[in-house]
Coordinates of N, CA and C in Angstrom, one line a residue:
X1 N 4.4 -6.2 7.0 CA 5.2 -6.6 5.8 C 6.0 -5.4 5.3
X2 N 7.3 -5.9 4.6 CA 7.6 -4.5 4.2 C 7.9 -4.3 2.9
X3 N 7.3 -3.2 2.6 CA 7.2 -2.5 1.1 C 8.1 -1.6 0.9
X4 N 8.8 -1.5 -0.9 CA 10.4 -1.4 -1.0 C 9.9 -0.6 -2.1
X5 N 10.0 0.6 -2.5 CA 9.9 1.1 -3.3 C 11.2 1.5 -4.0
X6 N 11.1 0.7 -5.4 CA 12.4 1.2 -6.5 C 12.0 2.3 -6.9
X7 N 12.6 3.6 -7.2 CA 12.3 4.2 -8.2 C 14.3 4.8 -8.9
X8 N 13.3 5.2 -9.9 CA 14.7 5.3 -10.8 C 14.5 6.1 -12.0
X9 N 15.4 7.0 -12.5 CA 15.9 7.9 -13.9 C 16.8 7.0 -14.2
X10 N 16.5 6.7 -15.3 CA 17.9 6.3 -16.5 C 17.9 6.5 -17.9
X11 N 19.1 7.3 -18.0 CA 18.8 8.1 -19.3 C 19.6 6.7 -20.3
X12 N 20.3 6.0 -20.5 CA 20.9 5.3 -21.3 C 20.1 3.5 -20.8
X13 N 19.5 3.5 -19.9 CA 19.1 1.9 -19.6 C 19.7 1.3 -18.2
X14 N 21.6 2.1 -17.9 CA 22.4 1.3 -17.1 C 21.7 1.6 -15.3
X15 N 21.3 2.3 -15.1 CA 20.6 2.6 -14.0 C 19.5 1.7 -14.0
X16 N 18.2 1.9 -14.9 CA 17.4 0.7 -15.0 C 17.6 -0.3 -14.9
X17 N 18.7 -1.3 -15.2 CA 19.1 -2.1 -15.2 C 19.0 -2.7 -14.1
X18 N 20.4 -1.8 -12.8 CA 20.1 -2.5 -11.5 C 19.0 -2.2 -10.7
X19 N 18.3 -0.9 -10.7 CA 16.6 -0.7 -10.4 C 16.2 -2.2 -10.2
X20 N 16.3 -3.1 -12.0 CA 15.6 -4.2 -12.0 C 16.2 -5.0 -11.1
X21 N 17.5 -5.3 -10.8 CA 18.3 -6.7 -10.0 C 17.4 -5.9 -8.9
X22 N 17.8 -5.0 -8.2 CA 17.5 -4.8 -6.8 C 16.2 -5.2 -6.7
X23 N 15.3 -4.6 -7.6 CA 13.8 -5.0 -7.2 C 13.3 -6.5 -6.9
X24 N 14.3 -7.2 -8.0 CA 14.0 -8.6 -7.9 C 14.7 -9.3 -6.2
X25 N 15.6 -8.8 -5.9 CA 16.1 -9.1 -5.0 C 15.3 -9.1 -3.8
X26 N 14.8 -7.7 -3.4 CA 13.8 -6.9 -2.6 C 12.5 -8.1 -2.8
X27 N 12.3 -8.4 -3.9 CA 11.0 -9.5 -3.3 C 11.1 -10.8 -3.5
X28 N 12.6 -11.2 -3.6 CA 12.9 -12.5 -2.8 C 13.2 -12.3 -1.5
X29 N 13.5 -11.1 -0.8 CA 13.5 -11.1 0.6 C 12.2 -11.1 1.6
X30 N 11.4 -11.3 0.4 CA 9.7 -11.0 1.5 C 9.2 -9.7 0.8
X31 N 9.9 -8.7 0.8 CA 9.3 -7.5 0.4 C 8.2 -7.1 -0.5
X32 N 7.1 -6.6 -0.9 CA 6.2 -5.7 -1.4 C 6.8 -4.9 -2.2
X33 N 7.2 -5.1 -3.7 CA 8.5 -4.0 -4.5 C 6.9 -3.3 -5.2
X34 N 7.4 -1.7 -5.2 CA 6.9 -0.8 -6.2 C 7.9 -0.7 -6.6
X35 N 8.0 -1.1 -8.1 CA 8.9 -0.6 -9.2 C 8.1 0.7 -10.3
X36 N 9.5 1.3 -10.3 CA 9.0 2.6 -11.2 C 9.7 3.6 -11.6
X37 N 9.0 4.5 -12.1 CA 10.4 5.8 -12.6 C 10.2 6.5 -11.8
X38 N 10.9 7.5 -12.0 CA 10.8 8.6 -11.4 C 9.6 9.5 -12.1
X39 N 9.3 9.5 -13.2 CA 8.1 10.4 -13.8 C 6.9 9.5 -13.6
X40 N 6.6 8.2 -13.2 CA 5.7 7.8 -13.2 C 5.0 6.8 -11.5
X41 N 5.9 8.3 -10.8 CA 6.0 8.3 -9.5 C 4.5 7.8 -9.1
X42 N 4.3 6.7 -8.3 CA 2.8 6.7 -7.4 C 2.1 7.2 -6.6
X43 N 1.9 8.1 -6.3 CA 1.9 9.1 -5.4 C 1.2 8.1 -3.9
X44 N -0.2 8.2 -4.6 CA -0.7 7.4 -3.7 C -0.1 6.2 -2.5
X45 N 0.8 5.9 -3.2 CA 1.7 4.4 -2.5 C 2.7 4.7 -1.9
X46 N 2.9 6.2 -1.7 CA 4.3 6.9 -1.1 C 3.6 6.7 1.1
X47 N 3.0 7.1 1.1 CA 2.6 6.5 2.7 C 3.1 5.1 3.3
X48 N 2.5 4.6 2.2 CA 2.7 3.2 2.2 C 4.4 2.5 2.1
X49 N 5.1 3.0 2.0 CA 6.6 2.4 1.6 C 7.1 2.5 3.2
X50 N 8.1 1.4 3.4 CA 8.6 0.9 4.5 C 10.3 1.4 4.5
X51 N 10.7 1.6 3.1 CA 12.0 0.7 2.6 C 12.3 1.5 1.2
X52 N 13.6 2.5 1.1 CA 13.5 2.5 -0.5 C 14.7 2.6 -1.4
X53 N 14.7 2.6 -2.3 CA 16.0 2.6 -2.7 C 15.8 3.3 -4.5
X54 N 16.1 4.1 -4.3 CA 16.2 5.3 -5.4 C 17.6 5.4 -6.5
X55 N 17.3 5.6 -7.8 CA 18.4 5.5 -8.4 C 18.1 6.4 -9.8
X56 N 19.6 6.5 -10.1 CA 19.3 7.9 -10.8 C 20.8 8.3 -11.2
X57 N 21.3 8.1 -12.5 CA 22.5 7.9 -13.5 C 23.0 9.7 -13.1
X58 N 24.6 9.8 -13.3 CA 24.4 11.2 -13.8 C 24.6 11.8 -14.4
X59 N 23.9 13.1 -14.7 CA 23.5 14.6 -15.3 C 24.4 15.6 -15.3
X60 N 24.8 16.0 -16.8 CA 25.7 17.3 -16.9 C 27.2 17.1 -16.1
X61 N 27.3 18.0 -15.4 CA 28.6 18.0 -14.8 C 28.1 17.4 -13.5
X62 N 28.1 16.1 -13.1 CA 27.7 15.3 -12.0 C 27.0 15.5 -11.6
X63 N 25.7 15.5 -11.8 CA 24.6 15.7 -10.8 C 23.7 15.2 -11.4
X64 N 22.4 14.6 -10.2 CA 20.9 14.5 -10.5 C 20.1 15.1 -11.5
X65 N 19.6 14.3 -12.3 CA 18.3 14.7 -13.5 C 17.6 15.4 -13.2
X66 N 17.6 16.7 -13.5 CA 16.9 17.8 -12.6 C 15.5 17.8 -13.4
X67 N 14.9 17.4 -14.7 CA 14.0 17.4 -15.1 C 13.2 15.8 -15.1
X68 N 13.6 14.7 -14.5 CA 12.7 14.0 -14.0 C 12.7 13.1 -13.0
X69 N 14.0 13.1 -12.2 CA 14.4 12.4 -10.7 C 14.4 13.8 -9.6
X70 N 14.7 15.0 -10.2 CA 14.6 16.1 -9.0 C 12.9 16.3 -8.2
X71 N 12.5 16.2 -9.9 CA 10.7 16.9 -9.3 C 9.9 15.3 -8.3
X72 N 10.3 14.5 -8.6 CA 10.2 13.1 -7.9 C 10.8 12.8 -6.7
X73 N 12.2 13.3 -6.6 CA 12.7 13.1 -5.4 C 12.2 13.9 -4.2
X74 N 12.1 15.6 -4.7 CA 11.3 16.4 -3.8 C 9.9 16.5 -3.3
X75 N 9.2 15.1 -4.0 CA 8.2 14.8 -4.1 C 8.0 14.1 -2.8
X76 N 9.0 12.7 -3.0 CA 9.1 11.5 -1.7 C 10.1 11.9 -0.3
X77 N 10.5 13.0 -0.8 CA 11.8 13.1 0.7 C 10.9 13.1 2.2
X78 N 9.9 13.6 2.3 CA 9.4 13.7 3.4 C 9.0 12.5 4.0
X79 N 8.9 11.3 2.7 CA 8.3 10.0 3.4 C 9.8 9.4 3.7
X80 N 11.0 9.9 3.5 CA 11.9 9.5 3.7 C 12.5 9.1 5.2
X81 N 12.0 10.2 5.7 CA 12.5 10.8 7.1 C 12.0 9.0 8.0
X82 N 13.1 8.9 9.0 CA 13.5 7.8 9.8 C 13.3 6.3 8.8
X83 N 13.2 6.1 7.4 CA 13.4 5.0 6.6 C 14.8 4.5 6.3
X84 N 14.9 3.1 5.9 CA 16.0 2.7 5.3 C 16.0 3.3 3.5
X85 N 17.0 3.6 3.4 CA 17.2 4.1 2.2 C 19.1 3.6 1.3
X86 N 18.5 3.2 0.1 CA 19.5 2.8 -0.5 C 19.7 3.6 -1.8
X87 N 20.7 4.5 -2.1 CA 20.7 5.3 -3.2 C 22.1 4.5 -4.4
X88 N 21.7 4.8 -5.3 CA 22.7 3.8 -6.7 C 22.5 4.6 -7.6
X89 N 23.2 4.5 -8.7 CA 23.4 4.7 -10.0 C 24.3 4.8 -10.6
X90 N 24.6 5.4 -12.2 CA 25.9 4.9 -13.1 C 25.8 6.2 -13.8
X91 N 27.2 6.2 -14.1 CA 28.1 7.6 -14.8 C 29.0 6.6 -15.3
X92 N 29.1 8.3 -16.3 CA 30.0 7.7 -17.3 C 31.0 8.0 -17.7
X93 N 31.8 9.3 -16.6 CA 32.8 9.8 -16.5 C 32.6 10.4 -15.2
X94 N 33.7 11.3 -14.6 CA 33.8 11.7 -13.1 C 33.6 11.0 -11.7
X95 N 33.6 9.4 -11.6 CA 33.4 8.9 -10.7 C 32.5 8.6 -10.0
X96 N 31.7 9.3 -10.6 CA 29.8 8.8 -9.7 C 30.2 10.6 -8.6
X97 N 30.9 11.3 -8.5 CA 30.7 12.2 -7.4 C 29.7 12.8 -7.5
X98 N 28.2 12.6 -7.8 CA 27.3 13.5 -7.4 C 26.5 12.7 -6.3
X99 N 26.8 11.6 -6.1 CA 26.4 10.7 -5.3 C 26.8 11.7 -3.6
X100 N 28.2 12.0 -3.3 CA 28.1 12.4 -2.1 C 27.4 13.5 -1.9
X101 N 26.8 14.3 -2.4 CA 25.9 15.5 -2.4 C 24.4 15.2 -2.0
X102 N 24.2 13.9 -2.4 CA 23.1 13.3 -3.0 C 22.8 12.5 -1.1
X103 N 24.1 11.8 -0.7 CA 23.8 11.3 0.5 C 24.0 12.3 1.6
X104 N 24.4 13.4 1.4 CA 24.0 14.4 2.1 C 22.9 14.9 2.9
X105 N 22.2 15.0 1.4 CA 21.0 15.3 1.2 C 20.0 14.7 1.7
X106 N 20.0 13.4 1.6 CA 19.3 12.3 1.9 C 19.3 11.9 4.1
X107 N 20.7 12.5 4.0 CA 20.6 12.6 5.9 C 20.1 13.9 6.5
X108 N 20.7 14.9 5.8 CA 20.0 15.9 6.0 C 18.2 16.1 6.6
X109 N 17.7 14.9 5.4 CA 16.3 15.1 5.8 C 15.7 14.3 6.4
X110 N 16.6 13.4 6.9 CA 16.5 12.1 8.1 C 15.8 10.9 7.4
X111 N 16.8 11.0 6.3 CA 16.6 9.1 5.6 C 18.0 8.6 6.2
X112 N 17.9 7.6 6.5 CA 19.0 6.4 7.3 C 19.6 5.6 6.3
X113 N 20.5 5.8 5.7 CA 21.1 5.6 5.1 C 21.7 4.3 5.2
X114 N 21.3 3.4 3.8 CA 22.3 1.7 4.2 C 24.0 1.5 3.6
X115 N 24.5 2.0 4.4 CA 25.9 2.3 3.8 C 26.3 4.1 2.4
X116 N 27.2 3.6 2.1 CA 27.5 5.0 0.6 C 26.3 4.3 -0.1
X117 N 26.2 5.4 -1.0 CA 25.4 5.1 -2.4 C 26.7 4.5 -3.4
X118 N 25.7 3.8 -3.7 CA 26.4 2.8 -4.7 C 26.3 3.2 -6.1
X119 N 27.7 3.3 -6.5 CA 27.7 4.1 -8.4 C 28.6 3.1 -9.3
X120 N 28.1 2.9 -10.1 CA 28.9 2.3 -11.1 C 29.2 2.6 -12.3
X121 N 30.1 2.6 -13.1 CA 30.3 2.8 -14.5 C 29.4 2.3 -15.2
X122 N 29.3 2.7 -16.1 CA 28.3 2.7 -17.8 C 28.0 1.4 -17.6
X123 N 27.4 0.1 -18.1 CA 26.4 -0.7 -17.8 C 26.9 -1.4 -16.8
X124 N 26.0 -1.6 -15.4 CA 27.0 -2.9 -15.0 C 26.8 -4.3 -15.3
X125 N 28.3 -4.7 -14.8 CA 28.8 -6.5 -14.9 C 28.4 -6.9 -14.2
X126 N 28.4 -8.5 -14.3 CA 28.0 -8.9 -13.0 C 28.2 -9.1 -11.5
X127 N 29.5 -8.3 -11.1 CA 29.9 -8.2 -10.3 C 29.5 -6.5 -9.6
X128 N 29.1 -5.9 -10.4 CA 28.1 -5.0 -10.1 C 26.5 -5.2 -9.6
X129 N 26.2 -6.5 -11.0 CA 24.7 -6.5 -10.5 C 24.4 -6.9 -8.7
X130 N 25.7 -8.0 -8.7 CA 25.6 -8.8 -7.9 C 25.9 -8.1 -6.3
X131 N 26.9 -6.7 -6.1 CA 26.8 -6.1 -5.1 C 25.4 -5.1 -5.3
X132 N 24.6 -5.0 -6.1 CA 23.4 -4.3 -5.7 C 22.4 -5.3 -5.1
X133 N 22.3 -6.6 -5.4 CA 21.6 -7.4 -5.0 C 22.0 -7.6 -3.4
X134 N 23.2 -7.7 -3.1 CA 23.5 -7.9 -2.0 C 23.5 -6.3 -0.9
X135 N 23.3 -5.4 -2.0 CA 22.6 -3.8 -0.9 C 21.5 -4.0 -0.7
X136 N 20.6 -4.3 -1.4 CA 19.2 -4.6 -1.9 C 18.7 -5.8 -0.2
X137 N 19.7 -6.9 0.4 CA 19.4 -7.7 1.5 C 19.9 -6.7 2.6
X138 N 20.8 -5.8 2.6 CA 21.5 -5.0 3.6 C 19.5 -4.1 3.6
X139 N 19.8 -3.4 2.8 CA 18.0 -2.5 3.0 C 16.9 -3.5 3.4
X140 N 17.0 -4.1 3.3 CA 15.5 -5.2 3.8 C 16.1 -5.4 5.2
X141 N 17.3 -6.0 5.4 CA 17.7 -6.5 6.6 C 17.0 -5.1 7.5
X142 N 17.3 -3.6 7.4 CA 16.6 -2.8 8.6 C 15.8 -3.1 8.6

């Protein structure tokens, strides 16, 4: 069976938000969803994940939440290695570019990446929720 771990920082909600579509999505595909934050990381259930898809708004001048998606992310990267991985989140100026740093990163340590990371402006529409739902089948489909 396969288990889909969401996790996610959202400092205004709009990241949370699709966290939630995707997760719901992820277990109408069959999937096993851990939903969660990033500070209320499971540790225990990190072996256990098949599938993940991580999300995380951004910070300062473009970048990752370094005080509660960084200590979390450097937490799980190791269970990363040969998984499908789906990276998302929302900005609110600059274009989402902390995202290509971020999928870098994420190949770098041999997570398989399901397409770009997906970034959207300040809350999304439904034409936003609706392409995360449909990343959310692209990651189950590996």
């Amino acid at each position: 069976m396969k288990k889909c771990m969401v996790m996610y920082a959202s400092s205004t909600g709009n990241t949370e938000q699709m966290a939630m579509a995707i997760a719901e999505q992820a277990r109408k595909e069959g999937a096993e969803v851990v939903l969660c934050t990033a500070s209320t990381l499971p540790a225990a259930e990190l072996p256990t994940i098949t599938h993940w898809a991580l999300g995380c708004s951004a910070h300062g001048v473009e970048e990752l939440d370094e005080a509660e998606f960084m200590p979390a992310l450097e937490q799980i990267e190791p269970y990363l290695r040969g998984k499908p991985v789906l990276l998302f989140g929302s900005y609110g100026w600059g274009a989402g570019a902390y995202m290509k740093p971020w999928e870098e990163r994420t190949r770098l340590i041999g997570g398989i990446l399901c397409g770009e990371g997906f970034v959207f402006e300040g809350a999304p529409v439904e034409a936003a929720v609706e392409e995360g739902r449909q990343r959310a089948k692209t990651l189950l489909a590996q």
